[in-house]
Coordinates of C-alpha atoms and ligand atoms in Angstrom, one line a residue:
X1 CA 0.0 0.0 0.0
X2 CA 1.4 3.4 -0.8
X3 CA 0.6 5.8 2.0
X4 CA 1.1 9.5 2.2
X5 CA 2.4 10.8 5.5
X6 CA 1.5 14.2 6.8
X7 CA 4.2 15.9 4.7
X8 CA 3.1 14.3 1.5
X9 CA 6.2 12.1 1.0
X10 CA 6.0 8.3 0.4
X11 CA 7.3 6.5 3.5
X12 CA 9.4 4.2 1.4
X13 CA 12.0 7.0 1.2
X14 CA 13.7 6.2 4.5
X15 CA 16.4 8.9 4.4
X16 CA 14.6 11.6 2.6
X17 CA 12.5 13.7 4.8
X18 CA 11.4 17.3 5.0
X19 CA 10.4 19.4 7.9
X20 CA 6.7 19.8 8.5
X21 CA 5.4 23.3 9.3
X22 CA 3.3 21.8 12.1
X23 CA 6.4 21.7 14.3
X24 CA 9.3 24.0 15.2
X25 CA 12.1 23.8 12.6
X26 CA 14.6 21.2 13.7
X27 CA 17.4 23.7 13.9
X28 CA 19.3 25.3 16.7
X29 CA 16.7 27.4 18.4
X30 CA 19.1 30.3 18.5
X31 CA 20.2 30.2 14.9
X32 CA 18.2 31.6 12.0
X33 CA 16.6 28.7 10.2
X34 CA 18.1 28.6 6.7
X35 CA 17.8 25.2 5.1
X36 CA 14.7 24.3 7.0
X37 CA 12.9 27.4 5.8
X38 CA 11.9 26.0 2.5
X39 CA 8.4 24.9 3.7
X40 CA 7.6 28.4 4.8
X41 CA 7.7 29.4 1.2
X42 CA 5.3 26.7 0.4
X43 CA 7.8 24.2 -1.0
X44 CA 6.6 21.1 0.9
X45 CA 8.1 18.9 -1.7
X46 CA 11.7 19.7 -0.9
X47 CA 13.7 16.6 -1.5
X48 CA 16.2 17.1 1.3
X49 CA 15.9 17.7 4.9
X50 CA 18.4 18.6 7.6
X51 CA 17.0 15.7 9.7
X52 CA 19.1 12.9 8.2
X53 CA 22.4 14.9 8.9
X54 CA 21.4 15.5 12.4
X55 CA 21.0 12.1 14.0
X56 CA 23.8 13.0 16.5
X57 CA 21.4 15.8 17.8
X58 CA 18.4 13.6 17.6
X59 CA 20.0 10.7 19.5
X60 CA 22.8 12.3 21.6
X61 CA 24.8 10.2 23.9
X62 CA 25.1 11.3 27.5
X63 CA 28.4 11.3 29.4
X64 CA 28.7 9.5 32.8
X65 CA 28.8 12.9 34.5
X66 CA 25.6 14.0 32.8
X67 CA 23.8 10.8 33.7
X68 CA 24.9 11.3 37.3
X69 CA 23.5 14.8 37.4
X70 CA 20.3 13.7 35.7
X71 CA 19.8 10.7 38.1
X72 CA 18.6 13.0 40.9
X73 CA 15.5 13.7 38.8
X74 CA 14.4 10.1 38.4
X75 CA 14.2 6.6 40.0
X76 CA 15.9 3.3 39.1
X77 CA 14.0 0.7 37.1
X78 CA 14.6 -2.6 35.4
X79 CA 13.1 -4.5 32.4
X80 CA 13.6 -8.1 31.4
X81 CA 14.6 -9.0 27.8
X82 CA 11.4 -9.2 25.6
X83 CA 9.4 -6.9 27.9
X84 CA 7.6 -3.8 26.6
X85 CA 9.0 -0.7 28.2
X86 CA 6.3 1.6 26.6
X87 CA 3.6 1.1 24.1
X88 CA 2.3 3.4 21.4
X89 CA -1.1 5.0 22.4
X90 CA -0.5 4.4 26.1
X91 CA 0.8 6.9 28.7
X92 CA 4.3 5.9 29.6
X93 CA 6.2 6.5 32.9
X94 CA 8.3 9.3 31.4
X95 CA 11.8 9.6 29.9
X96 CA 14.1 6.6 30.4
X97 CA 17.9 7.0 30.6
X98 CA 19.5 3.7 29.7
X99 CA 22.3 2.6 32.1
X100 CA 22.7 -1.0 30.7
X101 CA 21.2 -3.2 28.0
X102 CA 19.6 -2.6 24.6
X103 CA 16.2 -1.1 23.7
X104 CA 14.5 -1.3 20.3
X105 CA 12.3 1.7 19.4
X106 CA 9.7 1.0 16.6
X107 CA 7.1 3.1 15.0
X108 CA 3.9 1.5 13.9
X109 CA 1.2 3.0 11.8
X110 CA -2.4 2.2 12.5
X111 CA -2.5 -0.4 9.8
X112 CA 0.1 -2.4 11.7
X113 CA 3.2 -1.7 9.6
X114 CA 6.2 -1.7 11.9
X115 CA 9.5 0.0 11.3
X116 CA 12.6 0.1 13.5
X117 CA 13.5 3.7 14.3
X118 CA 16.6 3.0 16.4
X119 CA 18.2 0.7 18.8
X120 CA 19.6 2.3 21.9
X121 CA 22.2 1.2 24.4
X122 CA 23.8 2.6 27.5
X123 CA 24.1 6.4 27.7
X124 CA 21.0 7.1 25.5
X125 CA 17.6 8.4 26.6
X126 CA 14.2 7.5 25.4
X127 CA 11.6 10.3 25.1
X128 CA 10.0 12.7 22.6
X129 CA 7.8 15.8 23.0
X130 CA 4.8 13.8 24.4
X131 CA 6.8 12.9 27.5
X132 CA 7.0 16.6 28.5
X133 CA 3.4 16.6 29.4
X134 CA 2.7 12.9 30.1
X135 CA 0.7 12.4 26.8
X136 CA 0.4 8.9 25.3
X137 CA 3.6 7.5 23.6
X138 CA 3.9 7.7 19.8
X139 CA 6.3 4.7 19.5
X140 CA 6.8 1.3 21.0
X141 CA 9.9 0.4 23.1
X142 CA 11.0 -3.1 23.8
X143 CA 13.9 -4.3 26.0
X144 CA 16.0 -6.5 23.6
X145 CA 18.3 -7.4 26.4
X146 CA 17.8 -7.0 30.2
X147 CA 17.7 -3.2 30.7
X148 CA 18.6 -1.1 33.7
X149 CA 17.6 2.5 33.6
X150 CA 16.4 5.7 35.3
X151 CA 12.8 6.8 34.8
X152 CA 12.3 10.6 34.8
X153 CA 8.5 11.4 35.1
X154 CA 7.2 14.4 33.1
X155 CA 7.2 16.9 35.9
X156 CA 10.8 16.0 36.9
X157 CA 11.8 16.1 33.2
X158 CA 10.5 19.7 33.0
X159 CA 12.4 20.5 36.2
X160 CA 15.6 19.0 34.7
X161 CA 15.2 21.0 31.5
X162 CA 15.0 24.2 33.5
X163 CA 17.7 23.4 36.1
X164 CA 20.3 22.1 33.6
X165 CA 20.4 24.8 31.0
X166 CA 23.0 23.5 28.5
X167 CA 22.0 19.8 28.9
X168 CA 18.3 20.9 28.9
X169 CA 18.8 22.6 25.5
X170 CA 20.4 19.4 24.0
X171 CA 17.6 17.2 25.4
X172 CA 14.9 19.6 24.2
X173 CA 16.4 19.8 20.7
X174 CA 16.4 16.0 20.6
X175 CA 12.8 15.7 21.7
X176 CA 11.7 18.2 19.0
X177 CA 13.8 16.5 16.3
X178 CA 12.3 13.1 17.2
X179 CA 8.8 14.5 16.9
X180 CA 9.6 16.1 13.6
X181 CA 11.0 12.7 12.4
X182 CA 7.7 11.0 13.4
X183 CA 5.7 13.6 11.5
X184 CA 7.8 13.1 8.4
X185 CA 7.7 9.4 8.5
X186 CA 3.9 9.3 9.0
X187 CA 3.3 7.1 12.0
X188 CA 0.2 7.4 14.2
X189 CA -3.4 7.4 13.1
X190 CA -4.3 6.7 9.4
X191 CA -6.9 9.0 7.8
X192 CA -8.8 7.3 5.0
X193 CA -11.1 9.1 2.6
X194 CA -11.5 11.0 -0.6
X195 CA -8.6 13.5 -0.9
X196 CA -10.8 16.4 -1.8
X197 CA -13.4 15.8 0.9
X198 CA -13.6 18.9 3.1
X199 CA -13.9 16.8 6.3
X200 CA -10.7 14.9 5.5
X201 CA -8.9 18.1 4.7
X202 CA -10.1 19.7 7.9
X203 CA -9.0 16.7 10.1
X204 CA -5.7 16.6 8.3
X205 CA -5.2 20.4 9.0
X206 CA -6.2 19.8 12.6
X207 CA -3.6 17.1 13.2
X208 CA -1.0 19.1 11.3
X209 CA -1.6 22.3 13.2
X210 CA -1.3 20.3 16.4
X211 CA 2.0 18.8 15.3
X212 CA 0.7 15.3 15.4
X213 CA 2.1 12.5 13.2
X214 CA -0.5 10.9 10.9
X215 CA -0.8 9.3 7.5
X216 CA -3.5 10.0 4.8
X217 CA -4.7 7.3 2.3
X218 CA -6.8 8.2 -0.7
X219 CA -9.6 5.7 -0.7
X220 CA -10.3 6.3 -4.4
X221 CA -6.9 5.9 -5.9
X222 CA -5.4 3.3 -3.6
X223 CA -6.4 -0.3 -4.5
X224 CA -5.3 -1.6 -1.1
X225 CA -7.6 0.8 0.6
X226 CA -10.6 -1.0 -0.9
X227 CA -9.5 -4.3 0.7
X228 CA -9.1 -2.4 4.0
X229 CA -12.6 -0.9 3.7
X230 CA -14.1 -4.4 3.2
X231 CA -12.2 -5.8 6.1
X232 CA -13.6 -3.2 8.5
X233 CA -17.0 -3.1 6.8
X234 CA -16.9 0.6 6.0
X235 CA -18.5 2.5 3.2
X236 CA -18.0 6.0 1.8
X237 CA -20.7 7.2 4.1
X238 CA -18.2 6.6 7.0
X239 CA -15.6 8.9 5.4
X240 CA -13.3 10.1 6.6
X241 CA -12.3 7.1 8.6
X242 CA -9.6 7.3 11.2
X243 CA -7.8 4.2 12.2
X244 CA -6.1 4.9 15.5
X245 CA -2.9 3.3 16.7
X246 CA -4.8 1.1 19.3
X247 CA -7.0 -0.3 16.5
X248 CA -10.1 1.8 17.2
X249 CA -11.9 2.9 14.0
X250 CA -13.6 6.3 14.1
X251 CA -16.2 7.0 11.4
X252 CA -16.3 10.6 10.3
X253 CA -15.2 11.8 13.7
X254 CA -15.1 15.5 14.7
X255 CA -12.0 17.1 16.1
X256 CA -13.0 16.5 19.7
X257 CA -13.7 12.8 19.2
X258 CA -10.4 12.4 17.5
X259 CA -8.4 14.3 20.2
X260 CA -10.1 12.4 23.0
X261 CA -9.4 9.0 21.3
X262 CA -5.7 10.1 20.9
X263 CA -5.5 11.0 24.6
X264 CA -4.7 14.7 24.1
X265 CA -7.0 16.1 26.8
X266 CA -5.7 16.5 30.3
X267 CA -7.8 16.0 33.4
X268 CA -8.4 19.0 35.6
X269 CA -8.4 18.6 39.4
X270 CA -11.6 20.4 40.5
X271 CA -9.9 21.2 43.9
X272 CA -6.9 23.0 42.3
X273 CA -7.1 26.8 42.1
X274 CA -4.9 28.1 39.2
X275 CA -3.1 31.4 39.4
X276 CA -4.1 32.1 35.9
X277 CA -6.4 30.5 33.3
X278 CA -5.7 31.6 29.7
X279 CA -8.5 31.3 27.1
X280 CA -6.9 31.1 23.7
X281 CA -3.5 29.7 22.5
X282 CA -2.8 32.2 19.8
X283 CA 0.4 34.3 20.0
X284 CA -1.1 36.3 22.9
X285 CA -2.2 33.3 25.0
X286 CA 1.0 31.3 24.3
X287 CA 3.2 34.3 25.3
X288 CA 1.2 34.6 28.6
X289 CA 1.6 30.9 29.2
X290 CA 5.4 31.0 28.6
X291 CA 6.0 34.1 30.8
X292 CA 3.6 33.1 33.6
X293 CA 4.7 29.5 33.8
X294 CA 8.4 30.3 33.6
X295 CA 7.8 32.8 36.5
X296 CA 6.4 30.1 38.7
X297 CA 2.6 30.8 38.4
X298 CA 0.3 27.8 38.0
X299 CA -1.2 28.1 34.5
X300 CA -4.0 26.5 32.5
X301 CA -4.4 27.2 28.8
X302 CA -7.4 26.4 26.7
X303 CA -7.9 26.5 23.0
X304 CA -10.8 25.2 21.0
X305 CA -8.7 24.3 17.9
X306 CA -4.9 24.4 17.8
X307 CA -2.0 26.4 19.0
X308 CA -1.2 29.5 16.9
X309 CA -4.6 31.1 16.4
X310 CA -4.9 33.3 13.3
X311 CA -1.1 33.4 13.1
X312 CA -1.2 29.7 12.5
X313 CA -2.8 30.5 9.2
X314 CA 0.0 32.7 8.0
X315 CA 2.2 31.0 5.4
X316 CA 5.1 33.4 6.2
X317 CA 5.3 36.1 8.8
X318 CA 8.0 38.5 7.7
X319 CA 7.7 41.3 10.1
X320 CA 8.2 39.4 13.4
X321 CA 11.4 40.6 15.1
X322 CA 14.3 38.2 14.9
X323 CA 13.3 36.3 11.8
X324 CA 14.9 38.1 8.8
X325 CA 14.0 35.3 6.4
X326 CA 10.4 35.0 7.8
X327 CA 8.8 32.2 9.7
X328 CA 5.5 30.4 9.1
X329 CA 2.9 31.0 11.7
X330 CA 2.7 27.3 12.5
X331 CA 6.4 27.1 13.1
X332 CA 6.3 30.0 15.5
X333 CA 3.3 28.6 17.3
X334 CA 4.9 25.1 17.5
X335 CA 8.0 26.6 19.2
X336 CA 5.9 28.5 21.7
X337 CA 3.7 25.5 22.4
X338 CA 6.6 23.3 23.3
X339 CA 8.2 26.1 25.3
X340 CA 5.0 26.6 27.3
X341 CA 4.9 22.8 28.0
X342 CA 8.5 22.9 29.1
X343 CA 7.6 25.4 31.8
X344 CA 4.7 23.3 33.0
X345 CA 1.7 25.1 31.7
X346 CA -1.4 22.7 31.6
X347 CA -2.6 22.9 28.1
X348 CA -6.0 21.6 27.0
X349 CA -6.4 21.6 23.2
X350 CA -9.0 21.2 21.8
X351 CA -11.2 22.6 24.6
X352 CA -13.8 25.3 24.0
X353 CA -14.6 27.6 27.0
X354 CA -18.4 28.0 27.2
X355 CA -18.7 30.7 29.9
X356 CA -16.9 32.8 32.4
X357 CA -18.4 32.9 35.9
X358 CA -16.9 36.0 37.4
X359 CA -19.5 36.5 40.1
X360 CA -17.7 34.0 42.4
X361 CA -14.3 34.4 44.0
X362 CA -12.1 32.7 42.9
X363 CA -13.4 32.9 39.4
X364 CA -14.6 29.9 37.5
X365 CA -14.5 29.1 33.8
X366 CA -16.8 26.6 32.3
X367 CA -15.6 24.1 29.7
X368 CA -17.9 22.9 26.8
X369 CA -18.5 19.6 28.6
X370 CA -19.8 21.5 31.7
X371 CA -16.7 20.9 33.9
X372 CA -15.4 24.0 35.7
X373 CA -11.9 25.2 36.4
X374 CA -11.2 27.5 39.3
X375 CA -8.6 30.3 39.0
X376 CA -7.5 33.5 40.7
X377 CA -7.2 35.4 37.4
X378 CA -8.3 34.9 33.8
X379 CA -6.6 36.2 30.6
X380 CA -9.0 36.6 27.7
X381 CA -6.9 35.9 24.6
X382 CA -9.6 34.4 22.4
X383 CA -8.7 36.6 19.4
X384 CA -10.9 36.9 16.4
X385 CA -12.5 34.7 13.9
X386 CA -12.9 35.0 10.1
X387 CA -15.9 36.8 8.9
X388 CA -18.1 34.9 6.5
X389 CA -19.3 37.3 3.9
X390 CA -22.9 37.2 2.7
X391 CA -22.5 35.3 -0.6
X392 CA -25.2 33.1 -2.2
X393 CA -24.1 29.5 -2.1
X394 CA -21.2 30.0 0.4
X395 CA -22.6 27.7 3.1
X396 CA -23.0 24.9 0.6
X397 CA -19.4 24.9 -0.6
X398 CA -17.7 25.5 2.8
X399 CA -15.1 22.7 3.0
X400 CA -15.8 21.8 -0.7
X401 CA -13.8 24.5 -2.4
X402 CA -14.0 27.5 -0.1
X403 CA -11.3 28.1 2.5
X404 CA -10.4 30.6 5.2
X405 CA -6.7 30.0 5.2
X406 CA -4.0 28.7 3.0
X407 CA -1.8 26.1 4.5
X408 CA 0.3 23.5 2.6
X409 CA -2.8 21.2 2.7
X410 CA -4.9 23.6 0.7
X411 CA -2.0 24.7 -1.5
X412 CA -1.6 21.0 -2.6
X413 CA -5.3 20.9 -3.6
X414 CA -4.8 24.0 -5.7
X415 CA -1.8 22.7 -7.7
X416 CA -1.9 24.1 -11.2
X417 CA -5.5 25.3 -10.7
X418 CA -7.2 28.6 -11.1
X419 CA -7.7 30.2 -7.6
X420 CA -9.9 33.1 -6.5
X421 CA -8.9 35.0 -3.4
X422 CA -10.9 37.7 -1.7
X423 CA -9.4 40.4 0.5
X424 CA -7.0 43.3 0.5
X425 CA -5.3 43.0 3.9
X426 CA -1.9 41.6 4.7
X427 CA -3.3 38.1 5.4
X428 CA -4.8 38.1 1.9
X429 CA -1.5 39.3 0.4
X430 CA 0.5 36.7 2.1
X431 CA -1.9 34.0 1.0
X432 CA -1.9 35.2 -2.6
X433 CA 1.9 35.1 -2.8
X434 CA 2.0 31.7 -1.2
X435 CA -0.7 30.2 -3.4
X436 CA 0.9 31.7 -6.5
X437 CA 3.8 29.2 -6.1
X438 CA 1.3 26.3 -6.4
X439 CA -1.6 27.5 -8.5
X440 CA -1.8 28.2 -12.2
X441 CA -3.3 31.6 -11.6
X442 CA -4.5 33.6 -8.6
X443 CA -7.3 36.2 -9.1
X444 CA -7.3 38.6 -6.1
X445 CA -10.7 40.4 -5.8
X446 CA -11.0 43.6 -3.8
X447 CA -13.9 46.0 -3.4
X448 CA -11.6 49.1 -3.3
X449 CA -9.6 50.7 -6.1
X450 CA -6.2 49.3 -5.0
X451 CA -4.2 47.4 -2.5
X452 CA -2.0 50.2 -1.2
X453 CA -4.5 51.5 1.4
X454 CA -4.9 48.2 3.2
X455 CA -1.8 46.1 2.5
X456 CA 1.9 46.5 3.5
X457 CA 4.1 48.0 0.8
X458 CA 6.4 44.9 0.5
X459 CA 3.4 42.6 -0.2
X460 CA 1.9 45.0 -2.8
X461 CA 5.3 45.0 -4.5
X462 CA 5.7 41.3 -4.4
X463 CA 2.2 40.7 -5.8
X464 CA 2.9 43.2 -8.6
X465 CA 6.0 41.1 -9.6
X466 CA 4.1 37.8 -9.9
X467 CA 3.0 37.0 -13.4
X468 CA 0.3 34.6 -12.3
X469 CA -1.5 36.9 -10.0
X470 CA -4.2 39.3 -11.3
X471 CA -5.7 41.9 -8.9
X472 CA -9.3 42.7 -9.9
X473 CA -10.4 46.0 -8.2
X474 CA -14.0 47.1 -7.5
X475 CA -15.0 43.4 -7.8
X476 CA -17.5 41.6 -5.5
X477 CA -18.7 38.0 -5.5
X478 CA -22.4 37.7 -6.0
X479 CA -22.9 33.9 -5.9
X480 CA -21.2 30.5 -6.1
X481 CA -22.1 27.7 -8.4
X482 CA -21.1 24.1 -8.5
X483 CA -22.1 20.5 -8.8
X484 CA -23.1 18.0 -6.1
X485 CA -19.5 17.6 -4.9
X486 CA -17.7 20.9 -5.3
X487 CA -17.6 24.5 -6.3
X488 CA -17.1 25.1 -10.1
X489 CA -17.7 28.8 -10.8
X490 CA -17.7 32.2 -9.0
X491 CA -20.0 34.9 -10.3
X492 CA -19.0 38.5 -9.6
X493 CA -20.1 42.0 -10.3
X494 CA -17.6 44.5 -11.6
X495 CA -17.9 48.1 -12.9
X496 CA -17.8 46.6 -16.4
X497 CA -20.6 44.2 -15.8
X498 CA -20.9 40.6 -14.6
X499 CA -17.8 38.4 -14.6
X500 CA -17.7 34.6 -14.1
X501 CA -14.4 33.0 -13.0
X502 CA -14.2 29.2 -13.6
X503 CA -12.6 28.0 -10.4
X504 CA -12.9 25.2 -7.8
X505 CA -11.0 27.1 -5.1
X506 CA -12.1 30.2 -3.3
X507 CA -10.1 31.7 -0.4
X508 CA -11.8 34.3 1.8
X509 CA -9.7 36.8 3.8
X510 CA -12.4 39.3 4.6
X511 CA -11.6 40.4 8.1
X512 CA -12.5 39.1 11.5
X513 CA -14.9 39.5 14.4
X514 CA -14.0 39.1 18.1
X515 CA -14.4 35.7 19.8
X516 CA -16.4 37.0 22.7
X517 CA -19.6 34.9 22.6
X518 CA -18.5 33.0 25.7
X519 CA -18.4 36.3 27.7
X520 CA -22.1 36.9 26.9
X521 CA -23.4 36.2 30.4
X522 CA -20.7 37.9 32.5
X523 CA -20.1 41.5 33.3
X524 CA -16.9 42.0 31.2
X525 CA -17.5 45.2 29.2
X526 CA -17.1 45.2 25.4
X527 CA -17.2 48.0 22.8
X528 CA -19.8 48.4 20.1
X529 CA -18.2 45.8 17.9
X530 CA -17.8 43.2 20.8
X531 CA -14.0 43.8 21.5
X532 CA -13.2 43.7 25.2
X533 CA -12.5 47.0 26.9
X534 CA -9.5 47.3 29.3
X535 CA -7.8 49.9 31.4
X536 CA -9.5 53.4 31.8
X537 CA -12.0 52.6 29.0
X538 CA -13.3 49.7 31.1
X539 CA -13.4 51.9 34.2
X540 CA -15.3 55.0 33.1
X541 CA -12.1 56.8 32.2
X542 CA -10.6 56.4 35.7
X543 CA -6.8 55.9 35.6
X544 CA -5.9 55.6 39.3
X545 CA -5.4 52.1 40.5
X546 CA -6.4 50.7 37.1
X547 CA -4.2 48.3 35.3
X548 CA -3.9 48.8 31.5
X549 CA -4.9 45.3 30.5
X550 CA -7.5 44.6 33.2
X551 CA -11.2 44.5 32.1
X552 CA -14.1 45.9 34.0
X553 CA -14.0 42.7 36.2
X554 CA -11.2 42.5 38.8
X555 CA -8.8 39.7 38.1
X556 CA -10.0 39.3 34.4
X557 CA -7.5 40.7 31.8
X558 CA -7.8 40.9 28.0
X559 CA -4.9 40.9 25.5
X560 CA -4.2 40.6 21.8
X561 CA -6.7 40.9 18.9
X562 CA -9.8 40.4 21.2
X563 CA -8.9 43.6 23.1
X564 CA -10.5 46.8 22.0
X565 CA -8.1 49.2 20.2
X566 CA -5.2 46.7 20.2
X567 CA -2.8 46.6 17.3
X568 CA -3.7 43.5 15.3
X569 CA -0.2 42.1 14.9
X570 CA 1.7 39.0 16.2
X571 CA 4.3 41.1 18.0
X572 CA 1.7 43.3 19.7
X573 CA -0.1 40.2 20.9
X574 CA 3.1 38.6 22.2
X575 CA 4.1 41.9 23.9
X576 CA 0.7 42.1 25.7
X577 CA 1.1 38.5 26.7
X578 CA 4.4 39.4 28.5
X579 CA 2.9 42.7 30.0
X580 CA -0.2 41.0 31.4
X581 CA 1.9 38.7 33.5
X582 CA 3.5 41.6 35.3
X583 CA 0.0 43.0 36.0
X584 CA -1.1 39.6 37.3
X585 CA 1.9 39.4 39.7
X586 CA 1.0 42.9 40.9
X587 CA -2.7 41.9 41.6
X588 CA -1.7 38.6 43.3
X589 CA 0.8 40.4 45.5
X590 CA -1.8 43.0 46.4
X591 CA -4.3 40.3 47.4
X592 CA -1.7 38.5 49.4
X593 CA -0.7 41.7 51.2
X594 CA -4.4 42.3 52.0
X595 CA -5.0 38.8 53.3
X596 CA -1.9 39.0 55.5
X597 CA -3.0 42.4 56.8
X598 CA -6.5 41.1 57.4
X599 CA -5.3 37.9 59.2
Ligands
FAD1 C1 -3.6 34.7 7.4 C2 -3.1 35.7 8.4 C3 -1.9 36.2 8.3 C4 -1.4 37.1 9.2 N1 -0.1 37.6 9.1 C5 0.5 38.4 10.0 C6 1.8 38.9 9.9 O1 2.5 38.6 8.9 N2 2.3 39.7 10.8 C7 1.6 40.0 11.9 O2 2.1 40.7 12.8 N3 0.3 39.6 12.1 C8 -0.3 38.8 11.1 N4 -1.6 38.4 11.2 C9 -2.4 38.9 12.4 C10 -2.0 38.0 13.6 O3 -2.1 36.6 13.3 C11 -2.9 38.3 14.8 O4 -2.8 39.7 15.2 C12 -2.6 37.4 16.0 O5 -2.7 36.1 15.7 C13 -3.5 37.7 17.2 O6 -3.2 36.9 18.2 P1 -4.2 36.5 19.4 O7 -3.5 35.5 20.2 O8 -4.6 37.8 20.1 O9 -5.5 35.9 18.8 P2 -5.7 34.7 17.8 O10 -4.5 34.5 16.9 O11 -7.0 35.0 17.1 O12 -5.9 33.4 18.7 C14 -7.0 33.3 19.5 C15 -7.2 31.8 19.9 O13 -8.3 31.7 20.8 C16 -9.0 30.5 20.5 N5 -10.4 30.6 21.0 C17 -11.3 31.5 20.6 N6 -12.4 31.4 21.4 C18 -12.2 30.4 22.2 C19 -13.0 29.8 23.3 N7 -14.2 30.1 23.6 N8 -12.4 28.7 24.0 C20 -11.1 28.3 23.7 N9 -10.4 28.9 22.7 C21 -10.9 29.9 22.0 C22 -8.9 30.4 19.0 O14 -9.1 29.0 18.6 C23 -7.5 30.9 18.7 O15 -6.6 29.9 18.6 C24 -2.1 37.5 10.3 C25 -3.5 37.0 10.4 C26 -3.9 36.1 9.5 C27 -5.4 35.6 9.7

């Protein structure tokens, strides 16, 4: 069977791998990514990857001195030859440092295909990113000989990474490279369906944005898939099928069902009171998580989809400080996500917050399943969501030819095709440039007379230099037409009369509204458009004793795109994420002082 792992390469190419934008680039975190930057430009078919030249970093050998220093973080353990040390899909005991013996690490896809990743002996350690937060293992490990080792559980592993800076950096790099390797090789769950099915594309994007290894099989073009479908008695009505590593078959699951089956969601102790609960894991929320957790606060983070928020949809962010060659939003988010886990933030993705109960003290937030999490403070970082313009037929073709972002998954679907893109902002500009490297032609439709008023100069210039991009000014979509399965034509009105563009791919970048529905029943004040008011604006103009990012409710802060009058930029969101932590410290110290004085 020929399978397509998450990066689109056949897994029969053992040494040829390419970095997936779902994860941080496997380079030195302090060095500008160069060779690994190719995917940010949309070239997800790059034949070479730095991974195969970096096995020494992926599988570093520890010195006796290092093992001795690490041993204080773990406990001794033994396994007999032939015994499983950890199993894919099951929560393991943590990182294992091998003192004696030999361990075989294998990856297995959900169809049962096994492949040896590596055999490790004394001085090596066994772990990848999942062990940072105690998530289920992504590989199997068997003792080939009797093994003696040291088990370092997740919370002690995080303590080790922080306490041992240089060693911690090497271990962290190895964990990230190993995850990248698994994504490239395509282990984990198998997604089976029709490659242009919107639900398959959406699940694929979900796993990709969460940096989770998976494999996609096209049920129409792969003859072996038909045999598989017969074996598990599934029909096209069940598409997309997800065959999980433990053998469970999910039929057309939603994101929550899939995440639950894969063991992503942590349990929350109802008795624990967090210092801060962050709603949203976009740039603002992730920055808060990193600063708050690294400064010793107990932190819970919730996001209903994936880390990165809107920035995760950006093919290349070129104006974020420190990345002169640009960085994809997913790569930036992937780095921040791992960083927040390293400092011990409890991250629950996907988890939608349904309501904020700020009448009680401490405050409670209500999860979609009705469970409640208690916290001293809340940071609203729920950002904004794409606006759906009023276009006849839009609902019908959502997921069947209309998209709200342009990731490598969508770009692949548009290869050599005519593409229509609506919007004149920077996000539209980035997407147009990115899609132009895949599509035959990109038609950019804007209502205004030009791009200059709404788009950064560098993007306007770049679009102007691309021969396969046409900007159509004063043009609006009236309706969409298609067949039973997909969009086929886009009808527009222009100053010169009606225009029909024959295209199966429509990208909409038409602005965003604040994600503040979940605040409906609490007393957090919002402006006329629903963005959250903070500082003096939330306190009748009063400045004394008012913190700049605090909302009208004490202990509830708002940052990033969801905040009224904020600058809608990644750097601004990250800056507010850092600033809000200082204000939270101030508030907690004030409360502490009051309670001491009152005691
Ligand atoms: C395509 C695109 C390209 C862009 N390019 C650039 C660029 O090049 N440079 C730049 O500076 N800016 C860019 N931006 C803007 C930038 O991405 C945003 O300013 C930034 O992401 C805002 O961060 P945030 O964390 O405030 O909100 P968001 O990024 O919107 O994140 C909010 C998060 O909250 C989650 N959420 C919402 N409601 C709930 C709920 N009830 N429960 C749980 N979770 C919830 C969402 O799932 C989301 O992940 C771009 C935006 C887009 C769309």
